[in-house]
Each structure stands twice: as C-alpha cells, then as structure tokens.
Short mmCIF file of C-alpha atoms in Angstrom, two decimals:
data_model
loop_
_atom_site.label_atom_id
_atom_site.label_comp_id
_atom_site.label_asym_id
_atom_site.label_seq_id
_atom_site.Cartn_x
_atom_site.Cartn_y
_atom_site.Cartn_z
CA MET A 561 -153.98 94.94 -28.70
CA ARG A 562 -150.35 93.95 -28.76
CA VAL A 563 -148.01 96.02 -26.79
CA ALA A 564 -144.24 96.06 -25.95
CA ALA A 565 -142.94 97.20 -22.82
CA ILE A 566 -138.89 98.21 -22.53
CA ASP A 567 -136.79 98.62 -19.30
CA VAL A 568 -133.48 99.84 -20.27
CA GLY A 569 -131.81 99.39 -17.24
CA THR A 570 -128.11 99.85 -15.59
CA ASN A 571 -127.20 96.18 -16.02
CA SER A 572 -129.57 95.05 -18.72
CA VAL A 573 -132.41 95.95 -21.25
CA HIS A 574 -135.62 94.05 -21.27
CA LEU A 575 -138.31 93.68 -23.66
CA LEU A 576 -141.91 92.14 -22.70
CA VAL A 577 -144.27 92.34 -25.71
CA ALA A 578 -148.29 91.21 -24.53
CA ASP A 579 -151.75 91.24 -25.82
CA VAL A 580 -153.83 93.06 -23.73
CA ASP A 581 -157.49 92.67 -24.44
CA VAL A 582 -160.44 94.36 -23.82
CA GLU A 583 -160.86 93.91 -20.13
CA GLY A 584 -157.18 94.69 -19.48
CA GLU A 585 -156.30 91.12 -19.11
CA ILE A 586 -152.64 90.35 -20.52
CA THR A 587 -151.01 87.30 -22.81
CA VAL A 588 -147.78 87.18 -22.72
CA VAL A 589 -146.18 86.84 -25.99
CA GLU A 590 -142.29 87.14 -25.82
CA LYS A 591 -139.73 87.91 -23.50
CA ASP A 592 -136.17 89.13 -24.01
CA ARG A 593 -133.25 90.01 -22.20
CA VAL A 594 -130.10 91.31 -23.32
CA GLN A 595 -127.17 92.11 -20.84
CA VAL A 596 -125.27 95.18 -21.85
CA GLU A 597 -123.97 96.76 -18.67
CA LEU A 598 -125.06 100.10 -19.54
CA GLY A 599 -123.43 101.70 -16.71
CA ARG A 600 -120.37 99.28 -16.61
CA GLY A 601 -117.05 102.14 -16.55
CA GLY A 602 -118.84 105.01 -15.99
CA LEU A 603 -121.41 105.17 -13.08
CA ASP A 604 -118.92 107.27 -10.68
CA ARG A 605 -118.11 109.67 -13.64
CA HIS A 606 -121.96 110.40 -14.22
CA VAL A 607 -121.36 108.82 -17.73
CA LEU A 608 -122.18 106.19 -20.12
CA THR A 609 -119.11 105.23 -22.02
CA ALA A 610 -118.99 105.00 -26.13
CA ASP A 611 -119.38 101.16 -25.77
CA ALA A 612 -121.51 100.86 -23.16
CA MET A 613 -124.05 103.03 -25.70
CA ALA A 614 -122.92 101.32 -28.92
CA ARG A 615 -123.99 97.68 -26.86
CA GLY A 616 -127.47 99.29 -25.80
CA VAL A 617 -128.02 100.70 -29.19
CA GLU A 618 -127.71 97.50 -30.74
CA ALA A 619 -129.82 95.75 -27.94
CA LEU A 620 -132.68 97.67 -28.72
CA GLU A 621 -132.17 97.43 -32.66
CA SER A 622 -132.24 93.72 -31.79
CA PHE A 623 -135.88 94.71 -30.04
CA ARG A 624 -136.99 96.65 -32.98
CA GLN A 625 -137.00 93.78 -35.28
CA THR A 626 -138.44 91.21 -32.90
CA MET A 627 -141.50 93.54 -32.12
CA ASP A 628 -142.17 94.48 -35.94
CA SER A 629 -142.29 90.59 -36.33
CA LEU A 630 -144.64 90.30 -33.96
CA GLY A 631 -146.90 93.04 -35.12
CA VAL A 632 -146.15 95.20 -32.09
CA GLU A 633 -149.00 98.13 -31.74
CA ALA A 634 -147.80 100.66 -28.69
CA ILE A 635 -144.17 100.71 -27.24
CA GLU A 636 -143.74 101.61 -23.67
CA ALA A 637 -140.07 102.17 -22.64
CA ALA A 638 -138.57 103.41 -19.84
CA ALA A 639 -134.64 103.86 -18.61
CA THR A 640 -133.61 103.96 -15.02
CA SER A 641 -130.22 105.08 -12.84
CA ALA A 642 -127.61 104.84 -15.41
CA VAL A 643 -129.24 107.19 -18.20
CA ARG A 644 -130.89 109.24 -15.43
CA GLU A 645 -127.70 110.39 -13.79
CA ALA A 646 -125.83 110.09 -16.69
CA LYS A 647 -124.55 113.83 -18.27
CA ASN A 648 -124.91 112.26 -21.96
CA GLY A 649 -128.02 110.18 -20.95
CA SER A 650 -129.98 112.28 -23.37
CA ASP A 651 -127.15 111.67 -26.41
CA PHE A 652 -128.03 107.86 -25.88
CA VAL A 653 -131.78 108.42 -26.10
CA LYS A 654 -131.49 110.24 -29.17
CA ALA A 655 -129.29 108.23 -30.58
CA VAL A 656 -131.71 105.11 -29.88
CA ARG A 657 -134.61 107.24 -31.46
CA GLU A 658 -132.56 107.98 -34.74
CA ALA A 659 -131.78 104.06 -35.24
CA THR A 660 -135.31 102.55 -34.19
CA GLY A 661 -137.66 104.56 -33.59
CA ILE A 662 -138.23 103.95 -29.77
CA HIS A 663 -138.79 106.79 -27.56
CA ILE A 664 -137.43 106.23 -24.15
CA ARG A 665 -138.65 107.77 -21.28
CA THR A 666 -135.82 108.51 -18.39
CA ILE A 667 -137.59 108.16 -15.50
CA SER A 668 -137.24 109.34 -11.94
CA GLY A 669 -136.41 107.20 -8.61
CA VAL A 670 -140.00 107.77 -7.41
CA ASP A 671 -141.40 106.90 -10.81
CA GLU A 672 -139.49 103.79 -11.03
CA GLY A 673 -140.78 102.73 -7.35
CA ARG A 674 -144.45 103.29 -8.68
CA LEU A 675 -143.86 101.39 -11.92
CA ILE A 676 -142.25 98.28 -9.75
CA TYR A 677 -145.25 98.36 -7.47
CA LEU A 678 -147.58 98.45 -10.53
CA GLY A 679 -146.17 95.38 -11.66
CA MET A 680 -145.63 93.47 -8.83
CA ARG A 681 -148.53 94.44 -6.95
CA PRO A 682 -151.40 91.88 -8.92
CA GLU A 683 -148.98 88.86 -7.36
CA LEU A 684 -148.46 90.27 -3.95
CA ASP A 685 -149.51 88.61 -0.74
CA PHE A 686 -150.71 90.97 2.11
CA SER A 687 -152.22 88.82 4.31
CA LYS A 688 -149.72 88.77 6.53
CA GLY A 689 -149.64 92.79 6.31
CA TYR A 690 -147.75 95.55 4.50
CA ALA A 691 -145.49 94.22 1.94
CA LEU A 692 -141.64 95.53 1.31
CA LEU A 693 -140.47 95.22 -2.17
CA LEU A 694 -136.83 95.19 -2.96
CA ASP A 695 -135.55 95.81 -6.46
CA LEU A 696 -131.64 95.65 -6.48
CA GLY A 697 -130.62 96.36 -9.95
CA GLY A 698 -127.11 97.93 -11.09
CA GLY A 699 -127.11 101.02 -10.37
CA SER A 700 -129.58 101.67 -7.56
CA LEU A 701 -131.66 99.90 -5.10
CA GLU A 702 -135.51 100.50 -4.78
CA LEU A 703 -137.46 99.89 -1.29
CA ILE A 704 -140.94 100.21 -1.64
CA LEU A 705 -143.24 99.97 1.50
CA CYS A 706 -146.80 99.31 0.11
CA ASP A 707 -150.40 97.76 0.54
CA ALA A 708 -153.13 96.77 -1.96
CA THR A 709 -154.22 99.74 -2.76
CA ARG A 710 -151.05 102.04 -2.63
CA ILE A 711 -147.71 103.15 -1.62
CA LEU A 712 -146.54 103.95 1.93
CA ALA A 713 -143.28 104.96 1.51
CA ALA A 714 -140.59 104.39 -1.57
CA HIS A 715 -136.95 105.11 -2.02
CA SER A 716 -134.15 104.46 -4.40
CA LEU A 717 -130.56 104.51 -3.25
CA PRO A 718 -127.46 104.46 -5.02
CA LEU A 719 -126.26 100.82 -4.04
CA GLY A 720 -126.60 98.84 -7.08
CA HIS A 721 -124.75 95.94 -7.50
CA ILE A 722 -122.43 97.06 -10.59
CA ARG A 723 -122.28 100.75 -8.61
CA LEU A 724 -120.68 99.17 -5.77
CA THR A 725 -118.61 96.76 -7.28
CA GLU A 726 -116.71 99.07 -9.36
CA ALA A 727 -116.44 101.19 -6.41
CA HIS A 728 -115.25 98.76 -3.96
CA VAL A 729 -114.03 95.45 -5.51
CA ARG A 730 -110.47 95.27 -6.74
CA SER A 731 -109.19 91.84 -6.14
CA ASP A 732 -110.10 88.40 -7.33
CA PRO A 733 -111.58 86.52 -5.66
CA VAL A 734 -113.16 89.28 -3.73
CA ARG A 735 -111.61 89.86 -0.29
CA VAL A 736 -113.40 89.98 3.01
CA GLU A 737 -112.48 93.86 3.74
CA GLU A 738 -114.47 94.98 0.54
CA ILE A 739 -117.26 92.75 1.45
CA ALA A 740 -117.29 95.00 4.73
CA ALA A 741 -116.96 97.83 2.42
CA ILE A 742 -120.09 97.36 0.50
CA ARG A 743 -121.97 96.26 3.48
CA ASP A 744 -120.96 99.56 5.47
CA ALA A 745 -122.16 101.59 2.15
CA THR A 746 -125.49 99.73 1.91
CA ARG A 747 -125.82 100.10 6.11
CA LEU A 748 -125.06 103.58 5.75
CA GLY A 749 -127.48 104.24 2.95
CA LEU A 750 -130.23 102.66 4.17
CA ARG A 751 -130.30 104.97 7.34
CA ARG A 752 -132.46 106.82 5.28
CA VAL A 753 -135.20 104.70 4.69
CA LEU A 754 -135.47 104.01 8.72
CA GLN A 755 -138.15 106.78 9.54
CA ASP A 756 -140.14 105.54 6.68
CA ILE A 757 -140.02 102.07 6.53
CA PRO A 758 -138.93 101.02 10.05
CA PRO A 759 -137.81 98.04 10.76
CA GLY A 760 -139.95 94.55 11.00
CA VAL A 761 -142.91 97.17 9.90
CA ALA A 762 -143.74 94.86 6.78
CA GLY A 763 -145.25 90.92 6.65
CA THR A 764 -143.35 90.19 3.63
CA VAL A 765 -140.26 90.99 1.66
CA VAL A 766 -140.49 90.32 -1.87
CA ALA A 767 -137.09 90.83 -4.00
CA THR A 768 -137.00 91.38 -7.75
CA GLY A 769 -133.95 91.49 -10.06
CA GLY A 770 -131.94 88.91 -11.84
CA SER A 771 -129.32 89.10 -8.95
CA ALA A 772 -131.82 88.35 -6.17
CA ARG A 773 -133.51 85.61 -8.14
CA ALA A 774 -129.72 84.09 -9.16
CA LEU A 775 -128.70 84.12 -5.44
CA ALA A 776 -132.06 82.17 -4.17
CA ARG A 777 -131.50 79.88 -7.22
CA MET A 778 -127.88 78.95 -5.90
CA ALA A 779 -129.39 78.97 -2.32
CA THR A 780 -132.06 76.70 -3.03
CA ILE A 781 -129.66 74.01 -4.91
CA ALA A 782 -127.04 74.38 -2.38
CA ASN A 783 -129.68 73.42 0.49
CA GLY A 784 -129.97 70.34 -1.35
CA ASN A 785 -133.27 70.83 -3.11
CA PRO A 786 -133.97 70.00 -7.08
CA GLU A 787 -132.60 72.53 -9.13
CA PRO A 788 -136.04 75.12 -9.66
CA GLN A 789 -137.84 75.45 -12.74
CA HIS A 790 -138.59 78.88 -12.26
CA SER A 791 -137.11 81.76 -10.20
CA HIS A 792 -140.28 83.10 -8.79
CA GLY A 793 -141.51 82.60 -5.42
CA LEU A 794 -138.23 81.01 -4.22
CA VAL A 795 -137.51 81.64 -0.40
CA LEU A 796 -133.83 82.94 0.25
CA GLN A 797 -133.06 82.94 4.18
CA ARG A 798 -130.74 85.74 5.57
CA GLY A 799 -128.22 83.04 6.34
CA ASP A 800 -128.14 81.63 2.88
CA LEU A 801 -126.97 84.87 1.68
CA LYS A 802 -124.40 84.61 4.28
CA ARG A 803 -123.04 81.40 3.28
CA LEU A 804 -122.92 82.57 -0.06
CA THR A 805 -121.01 85.79 0.29
CA ALA A 806 -118.21 83.57 2.29
CA GLN A 807 -118.07 81.31 -0.62
CA PHE A 808 -117.67 83.74 -3.09
CA VAL A 809 -114.92 85.28 -0.83
CA GLN A 810 -113.21 81.92 -1.51
CA THR A 811 -113.70 81.25 -5.19
CA ARG A 812 -111.88 82.81 -7.97
CA ARG A 813 -113.92 84.77 -10.28
CA GLY A 814 -113.02 82.14 -13.21
CA LYS A 815 -113.99 79.05 -10.77
CA LEU A 816 -117.40 80.70 -9.97
CA SER A 817 -119.12 79.34 -12.93
CA GLU A 818 -118.79 76.13 -11.44
CA ILE A 819 -121.40 76.79 -8.42
CA PRO A 820 -124.28 75.39 -9.19
CA GLY A 821 -126.96 77.57 -10.29
CA MET A 822 -124.51 80.34 -11.05
CA ASP A 823 -125.86 82.73 -13.85
CA GLY A 824 -122.47 83.26 -15.66
CA LYS A 825 -123.35 86.85 -17.11
CA ARG A 826 -123.90 87.62 -13.44
CA ARG A 827 -120.49 86.29 -11.79
CA HIS A 828 -119.01 89.58 -11.50
CA THR A 829 -120.69 91.11 -9.67
CA LEU A 830 -123.17 88.35 -7.35
CA ALA A 831 -121.19 89.12 -4.58
CA THR A 832 -121.56 92.26 -4.23
CA ALA A 833 -125.46 91.50 -4.73
CA SER A 834 -125.16 88.97 -1.86
CA ALA A 835 -123.74 91.44 0.31
CA VAL A 836 -126.50 94.05 -0.12
CA LEU A 837 -129.46 91.92 0.34
CA HIS A 838 -127.61 90.07 3.54
CA GLN A 839 -127.12 93.62 4.89
CA ALA A 840 -131.01 94.90 3.92
CA LEU A 841 -132.19 92.26 5.75
CA LYS A 842 -130.42 92.25 8.51
CA THR A 843 -130.86 96.13 8.95
CA LEU A 844 -134.56 96.10 8.63
CA ASP A 845 -134.90 93.06 10.46
CA TYR A 846 -136.23 90.54 8.48
CA PRO A 847 -134.87 86.54 8.14
CA GLU A 848 -135.76 85.93 4.76
CA LEU A 849 -137.61 87.03 1.25
CA VAL A 850 -139.25 85.72 -1.43
CA THR A 851 -138.29 86.48 -5.11
CA SER A 852 -140.93 87.37 -7.65
CA ASP A 853 -140.05 87.43 -11.62
CA ARG A 854 -142.27 90.43 -12.16
CA SER A 855 -140.33 93.51 -12.60
CA LEU A 856 -140.42 97.28 -13.79
CA ARG A 857 -141.37 96.09 -17.35
CA ASP A 858 -144.51 94.35 -16.02
CA GLY A 859 -145.12 97.62 -14.34
CA LEU A 860 -144.96 99.69 -17.65
CA LEU A 861 -147.69 97.47 -19.37
CA ALA A 862 -149.88 97.91 -16.39
CA ASN A 863 -149.51 101.68 -16.57
CA TRP A 864 -150.08 101.53 -20.14
CA ILE A 865 -153.23 99.47 -19.40
CA LEU A 866 -154.51 102.23 -16.89
CA ARG A 867 -153.52 105.02 -19.31
CA ASN A 868 -155.37 103.43 -21.87
CA GLU A 869 -158.60 102.52 -19.78
CA PRO A 870 -160.59 105.12 -21.80
CA GLU A 871 -159.46 103.18 -24.98
CA LEU A 872 -160.05 99.87 -23.44
CA ALA A 873 -163.46 100.48 -21.98
CA LEU A 874 -164.57 101.77 -25.88
CA ALA A 875 -163.15 98.43 -26.93
CA ARG A 876 -165.56 96.73 -24.53
CA THR A 877 -168.66 97.88 -26.07
CA VAL A 878 -167.66 99.11 -29.51
CA ALA A 879 -166.43 96.13 -31.59
CA TRP A 880 -165.14 98.23 -34.49
CA PRO A 881 -161.59 99.64 -34.31
CA ARG A 882 -162.56 102.60 -37.01
CA MET A 883 -165.09 103.64 -34.60
CA ARG A 884 -163.51 103.49 -31.25
CA ALA A 885 -160.66 105.33 -32.85
CA VAL A 886 -163.31 108.18 -33.67
CA LEU A 887 -165.13 108.06 -30.41
CA ARG A 888 -161.76 108.12 -28.42
CA MET A 889 -160.52 111.41 -30.42
CA MET A 890 -164.34 112.95 -29.65
CA GLU A 891 -163.11 112.62 -25.72
CA ARG A 892 -159.62 113.25 -25.93
CA TYR A 893 -160.59 116.40 -28.19
CA GLU A 894 -163.44 117.44 -25.73
CA GLU A 895 -166.13 117.94 -28.68
CA ASP A 896 -169.27 118.83 -28.04
CA GLU A 897 -170.68 115.27 -28.11
CA PRO A 898 -174.73 116.12 -28.42
CA HIS A 899 -174.28 118.08 -31.07
CA CYS A 900 -171.68 115.89 -33.08
CA ASN A 901 -173.93 112.90 -32.32
CA HIS A 902 -176.91 114.83 -33.81
CA VAL A 903 -175.37 116.28 -36.97
CA ARG A 904 -174.31 112.74 -37.40
CA ASP A 905 -177.43 111.74 -37.31
CA LEU A 906 -178.94 114.56 -39.68
CA ALA A 907 -176.01 114.21 -42.03
CA LEU A 908 -176.87 110.28 -42.42
CA SER A 909 -180.50 111.13 -43.22
CA LEU A 910 -178.95 113.56 -45.80
CA PHE A 911 -177.39 110.92 -47.66
CA ASP A 912 -180.01 108.13 -47.58
CA GLY A 913 -182.63 110.38 -48.94
CA LEU A 914 -180.68 111.59 -51.85
CA SER A 915 -180.19 109.52 -55.04
CA GLY A 916 -177.65 108.88 -58.06
CA LEU A 917 -174.42 110.22 -55.56
CA LYS A 918 -172.40 107.41 -57.43
CA LEU A 919 -170.20 106.95 -54.43
CA ASP A 920 -168.57 103.60 -53.30
CA SER A 921 -169.86 101.55 -50.73
CA SER A 922 -167.51 102.91 -48.08
CA ALA A 923 -169.05 106.23 -48.18
CA ARG A 924 -171.77 106.09 -45.68
CA ARG A 925 -169.36 105.25 -43.07
CA THR A 926 -167.32 107.79 -43.78
CA LEU A 927 -169.45 110.65 -43.71
CA GLU A 928 -170.44 108.97 -40.09
CA TYR A 929 -166.74 109.18 -38.97
CA ALA A 930 -166.54 112.80 -40.49
CA ALA A 931 -169.58 114.24 -38.86
CA LEU A 932 -168.59 112.84 -35.25
CA LEU A 933 -165.10 114.33 -35.72
CA HIS A 934 -166.09 117.71 -37.72
CA ASP A 935 -165.87 120.21 -34.50
CA ILE A 936 -162.34 118.77 -32.81
CA GLY A 937 -160.66 121.67 -34.13
CA HIS A 938 -162.19 123.55 -31.47
CA HIS A 939 -159.33 122.00 -29.03
CA ILE A 940 -157.15 124.55 -30.76
CA ALA A 941 -159.44 127.41 -31.42
CA ALA A 942 -162.80 128.32 -32.57
CA ARG A 943 -161.41 130.28 -35.36
CA ASP A 944 -160.53 128.01 -38.09
CA HIS A 945 -161.81 124.98 -36.53
CA HIS A 946 -162.08 123.04 -39.61
CA LYS A 947 -158.39 123.52 -40.53
CA HIS A 948 -157.74 122.74 -36.95
CA GLY A 949 -159.74 119.53 -37.16
CA GLN A 950 -157.92 118.42 -40.77
CA TYR A 951 -154.24 118.92 -38.95
CA LEU A 952 -155.30 116.79 -35.90
CA ILE A 953 -156.89 114.10 -37.85
CA LEU A 954 -154.22 113.79 -40.27
CA ASN A 955 -151.39 113.74 -37.07
CA SER A 956 -153.22 111.57 -35.28
CA ARG A 957 -152.97 107.65 -34.97
CA MET A 958 -156.17 106.33 -36.09
CA PRO A 959 -156.08 102.33 -35.77
CA GLY A 960 -158.18 100.60 -38.37
CA PHE A 961 -158.20 103.18 -40.78
CA THR A 962 -155.80 103.40 -43.80
CA ALA A 963 -153.61 106.59 -44.97
CA PRO A 964 -155.92 107.21 -47.77
CA GLU A 965 -158.91 106.61 -45.47
CA VAL A 966 -157.60 108.86 -42.80
CA ALA A 967 -156.90 111.76 -45.75
CA VAL A 968 -160.96 111.70 -47.09
CA VAL A 969 -161.99 112.06 -43.09
CA ALA A 970 -159.32 114.77 -42.64
CA ASN A 971 -160.50 116.42 -45.77
CA ILE A 972 -164.15 116.19 -45.35
CA VAL A 973 -163.95 117.99 -41.86
CA ARG A 974 -161.70 120.53 -43.55
CA TYR A 975 -164.65 121.30 -46.31
CA HIS A 976 -167.50 121.54 -43.97
CA ARG A 977 -166.74 124.82 -43.98
CA GLY A 978 -165.64 126.54 -47.11
CA ARG A 979 -165.17 124.56 -50.26
CA PRO A 980 -162.48 122.42 -52.14
CA ARG A 981 -159.99 124.19 -54.38
CA ASP A 982 -157.20 122.67 -56.89
CA SER A 983 -154.39 124.62 -54.87
CA HIS A 984 -155.25 122.88 -51.24
CA ARG A 985 -152.30 120.72 -51.21
CA HIS A 986 -154.01 118.09 -49.39
CA PHE A 987 -157.22 117.92 -51.28
CA LYS A 988 -154.97 117.91 -54.19
CA ALA A 989 -153.13 115.08 -53.38
CA LEU A 990 -156.46 113.11 -52.98
CA SER A 991 -157.32 110.99 -55.99
CA ARG A 992 -160.05 111.99 -58.29
CA VAL A 993 -162.45 109.33 -56.64
CA ASP A 994 -161.59 110.73 -53.80
CA GLN A 995 -161.67 114.19 -54.45
CA ARG A 996 -165.46 113.91 -55.67
CA LYS A 997 -166.23 111.80 -52.44
CA VAL A 998 -165.12 114.61 -50.74
CA GLU A 999 -166.97 117.23 -52.27
CA VAL A 1000 -170.08 115.63 -52.20
CA LEU A 1001 -169.56 114.26 -48.32
CA SER A 1002 -168.69 117.60 -47.05
CA ALA A 1003 -171.32 119.43 -48.67
CA ILE A 1004 -173.95 117.11 -46.83
CA LEU A 1005 -171.87 117.75 -43.39
CA ARG A 1006 -171.96 121.52 -44.22
CA MET A 1007 -175.83 121.12 -44.53
CA ALA A 1008 -176.21 118.80 -41.87
CA ASP A 1009 -174.33 121.09 -39.57
CA SER A 1010 -176.44 124.07 -40.27
CA LEU A 1011 -179.16 122.37 -38.88
CA ASP A 1012 -178.22 122.55 -35.72
CA ARG A 1013 -176.29 125.74 -35.99
CA SER A 1014 -177.43 126.72 -32.20
CA HIS A 1015 -176.18 123.25 -30.60
CA ASN A 1016 -179.72 123.16 -29.30
CA GLN A 1017 -181.35 119.94 -31.63
CA PHE A 1018 -184.31 121.85 -32.56
CA VAL A 1019 -184.32 120.12 -35.61
CA VAL A 1020 -185.97 116.34 -34.85
CA GLY A 1021 -185.88 114.85 -38.12
CA LEU A 1022 -185.83 115.11 -41.86
CA GLU A 1023 -187.42 114.21 -44.88
CA VAL A 1024 -185.72 114.31 -47.84
CA ALA A 1025 -187.46 113.95 -51.70
CA ASP A 1026 -185.18 113.69 -54.50
CA ASP A 1027 -186.82 112.82 -58.00
CA GLY A 1028 -183.24 113.64 -59.71
CA THR A 1029 -184.16 116.52 -60.74
CA ALA A 1030 -185.00 118.79 -57.51
CA VAL A 1031 -184.35 118.12 -53.74
CA THR A 1032 -186.50 119.07 -51.18
CA ILE A 1033 -185.57 118.97 -47.46
CA THR A 1034 -188.20 119.23 -44.86
CA ALA A 1035 -186.91 119.64 -41.30
CA LYS A 1036 -188.95 119.00 -38.37
CA THR A 1037 -188.42 121.67 -35.44
CA ARG A 1038 -189.44 121.16 -31.86
CA ASP A 1039 -189.17 124.42 -31.14
CA ASN A 1040 -188.17 127.94 -33.17
CA ALA A 1041 -185.23 127.15 -34.98
CA HIS A 1042 -184.31 130.82 -36.83
CA ILE A 1043 -180.46 130.16 -36.33
CA GLU A 1044 -181.23 126.72 -38.59
CA ARG A 1045 -183.25 128.58 -40.89
CA TRP A 1046 -180.48 131.47 -41.35
CA ALA A 1047 -177.77 128.94 -41.40
CA ALA A 1048 -179.59 126.94 -44.46
CA ASP A 1049 -180.35 129.81 -46.49
CA ARG A 1050 -176.31 130.28 -46.49
CA ARG A 1051 -175.51 126.96 -47.10
CA THR A 1052 -177.85 125.33 -49.47
CA ARG A 1053 -175.96 126.49 -52.52
CA ARG A 1054 -173.08 124.36 -52.13
CA LEU A 1055 -174.93 121.09 -51.74
CA SER A 1056 -177.11 122.68 -55.22
CA ASN A 1057 -173.97 122.87 -56.97
CA VAL A 1058 -172.11 119.33 -55.83
CA LEU A 1059 -175.66 117.43 -56.67
CA GLY A 1060 -176.26 119.77 -59.89
CA ARG A 1061 -180.24 120.28 -59.10
CA PRO A 1062 -182.07 122.51 -56.92
CA VAL A 1063 -182.24 122.20 -53.39
CA THR A 1064 -185.16 123.40 -51.17
CA VAL A 1065 -184.98 123.61 -47.60
CA VAL A 1066 -188.16 123.72 -45.45
CA LEU A 1067 -188.29 124.30 -41.70
CA GLU A 1068 -191.86 122.60 -40.29
CA ALA A 1069 -192.60 123.26 -36.71
CA ALA A 1070 -194.58 121.38 -34.87
CA ASP A 1071 -197.83 123.22 -35.49
CA SER A 1072 -197.46 122.32 -39.18
CA GLN A 1073 -196.49 126.04 -39.91
CA VAL A 1074 -193.79 125.88 -42.86
CA GLU A 1075 -191.20 128.38 -43.37
CA THR A 1076 -188.76 128.07 -46.57
CA ALA A 1077 -185.38 128.33 -45.88
CA SER A 1078 -183.96 128.97 -49.31
CA VAL A 1079 -184.47 127.54 -52.86
CA ALA A 1080 -181.10 127.17 -55.02
CA HIS A 1081 -180.15 126.53 -58.22
CA SER A 1082 -177.32 124.94 -59.64
#
C-alpha cells in the first residue's frame, strides 16, 4: 500500500511517500521539503500570520498534487508546536482541509516525542546503553530518553531556533550578548528535564532536524574532511559547535552562504541552533552528538503501520484486496464470525444449487461478501441492523471495490430483511441489472440467514434440487433446529417470488426424520 506522511513543522513542511508491504517493510518512493517558516512572526503572540498560513496552504497544495500523481492511498499528517500553540491553529487546519482534502492532526509535545522515537528507533544503536534523542525544530526542542523497547522520559521545551531567534537576535551579525541570552534561555529550560534525564545517563546522543544536520555538514568540512554525500551519521563535537557559533558572530548574514556546507535557507537561524545544541550538550554533559536523517515523518509512517497491523496481517494471508476489506470490516464491527461464515457457506450452497438465475459472473463472489457483512449493523443497534449495515458499507473505504460494487453489496445487506422497493433511494439509484442482482441475492441471503437463526450452526449441510419448475431445499441438521424451521417458514415466500417457482424447505435430522418447513408458490 502506498502511504504518505506529512510533518507540518514550525520551519518546514515535509513529505514522505512510501510503499508498505504486507510484512510492514518500507520502500521510500518520494521525499520533499518546503521551508514555509510557518511560525515566523507569530510565535511570541501565539498566532500564525496570514502570510505564513498562505505559504503553508500553498506547500500542502503542492504535496497534494504530488500524492495524487503517485497514487497515494492513505495520508498521515501532523502539525507540531507552531500550529499547536497558535490561537488560530484550527483555522489553518480547516483552510488546508478545504483546499487540499488533507486532514492534519495537531499533536501534543508528548505525542511528538513518541512519534520521533518510533521513527528513529529502527536505526538506533543501543549497544552503549540508553539513547538520548534531540529534535531541534523551529518552535521547540524535544528530548527523548529511550531504550530499544520504550521511552523512559520525554520533554518538549519552547527552545526552537526560530522562536529564540525572534526573541533574542536583533543584530547583524549576531552579537556575543545575544548568543549568551540564547544559551541562558536554553540552560534555564533544560533545568526542567534534569530530574528525568540526569546528565550523562545516555550512552549515545542522536540529533535530528535540518539545523543539526546542516551544522554537522559544516563542521565536517571545516575539520578538513570531504563534503559528506548525506547528512546521516555525522559526528558533531561540542567543540565544533563552539567554533561555529564564534564564526557566526563574526560573519554578517549576507556572507553566511559563503561558509562551506552552509544551508542558505537556514542561515537566519543557524547561529541560534548552534548555541542551543552547544548548551544542551554542555548542560547534559556529553562531548558529541550523532546526526540522523530520520524524523517525525518516519514516525508517522511507523505509527500508521502499527495501527494497521491487523490489515497487514490479513494481507499476508489473504491475497485479494476485496476480501481483505471485507474481513477487516468484520473485525472492526465485531461481527459474530462463526455465524457469518456459516451463513456465507449456506448462501453459496443455495446459489450453486439454483438454476436459471441469469446473473453475471461476479454474482457469486458478491453474495459471499454480502453474507460475511450482513450483520455488521449490530455494531450500531440490533433494531434495524440491516439498515445500519447498509449505511456502514456505503460510508466505508473498501479497497478493491468500485463504487457500484459497494452499492450492490450494501443493498444486498439492506434487504436480507424486508424487500426492495422502488421508493427506496439507494435501491432506486442502481441500474436495472444491479437491481435484479440485489433482488435475487438478497432473497438467497435471507433464506441462508434463516437457516442459522439460532446462531448455533445446527444446519450442517444443504442439498438443493431445482428442475426449473420447483425447488426443494433439504437442510441436514445435527440437532433440533426448531428455530431454523420456524424462520425458514417465514422467509420461503420471498425466495419463491424472486425465482418464479415454488420453494420447499425440508429439515432432515441425523435420524432421517423429515420435517417440512414450508412449501411456497409464486
């Protein structure tokens, strides 16, 4: 399945598109990033400016076009501190939804830390003990202490590089006093975490975020090494950060792009990022950090896989996407599985034994799907469960089905009780061919359901004799099946009317005593 993860951050919005196979393995298809600086100009007032919102919507419209062209089937989108803290954050979420159809979930700092952990965990080395994850974004700094199985402590601090730049930097180049103020703010903020994350407790510090990676690239080149081909696994020493910060103090903003390795789009806030990371390593007593190119968007994808594990498990054992969709709905709506499977078997036995139905080649499979789903409406209420079932099917995403196929299945479920009428809106909307299919298959399903009315699977087999002029259904039972006989008596006439010939249902117990349920004539 092709899945997209979108991280709406304070500085940038990120897109990750990947194929997820039935084992949960990921193959990256596309990555994109747009630096929209959503938090610029409004973090201190807890608002998103009109310009920032417009930039964000425009970037997500571009992502929507990319996803549509790549055939994305599911989208996970999350917004972090800028949207989380903004008084008009919900307005931005609504604007994105109206413009693109993308539903953004605004996540808490705790949830942000959990997703970062999920995204980074597969590539973390715990051989030296705990790992401390630092995610420096535009609005916040996330710190996550973890091992291979769990998060031990997580904190989200308002120490993002855009936030602190807007609060403390007024000069060009940045002044020593401004760097000192940023470091003081970082030191004070980190006091909150020292009880949960004592200095030196982790064996490894891993940093994610574009600013940390940009600084590591610059330090690598400054130390006389070749320019790195990527930004994953770079080692950034505390001393490197001190030297880079001093260089920023001496360089006007217009000249920063001339520093080897500089990411020009980040030049306005890299001095702040360097000061924050340097102070974090100093306060937490670590000599260095290692960069990672995994991030929140990888966590969104990992979280989607965890949440959809039941569906992936089905995909490992069920090859056909339509059957997977049906089985997933059965599980979601907590159907009586033994009953629904038994009704499916009885319905298919009836279908196979009847002659002259004049239905297309898909009818048998359609009947199977409807039989498996016929009772999902009980999830809402027992009364009118056939109507509730129709509603759930019509309003569910069913991979592999076309819209007309979904409508036929929904109507068959609707009419396993009652009968179709031209005044019924959803039945009336069907083509005449599909209306006939619904009439026949719902009558068959209605009869099959009656033969397991007790939900005890007393009817163990069916024999159907149909010579074109009359139908005899012999139901073989393993026990007294009085409820099934009573139910069949009430539902035989509907099948007879649809077939245009009399239908007789006989219940035959193991001792070969025969009970005639009913004989109906059209």
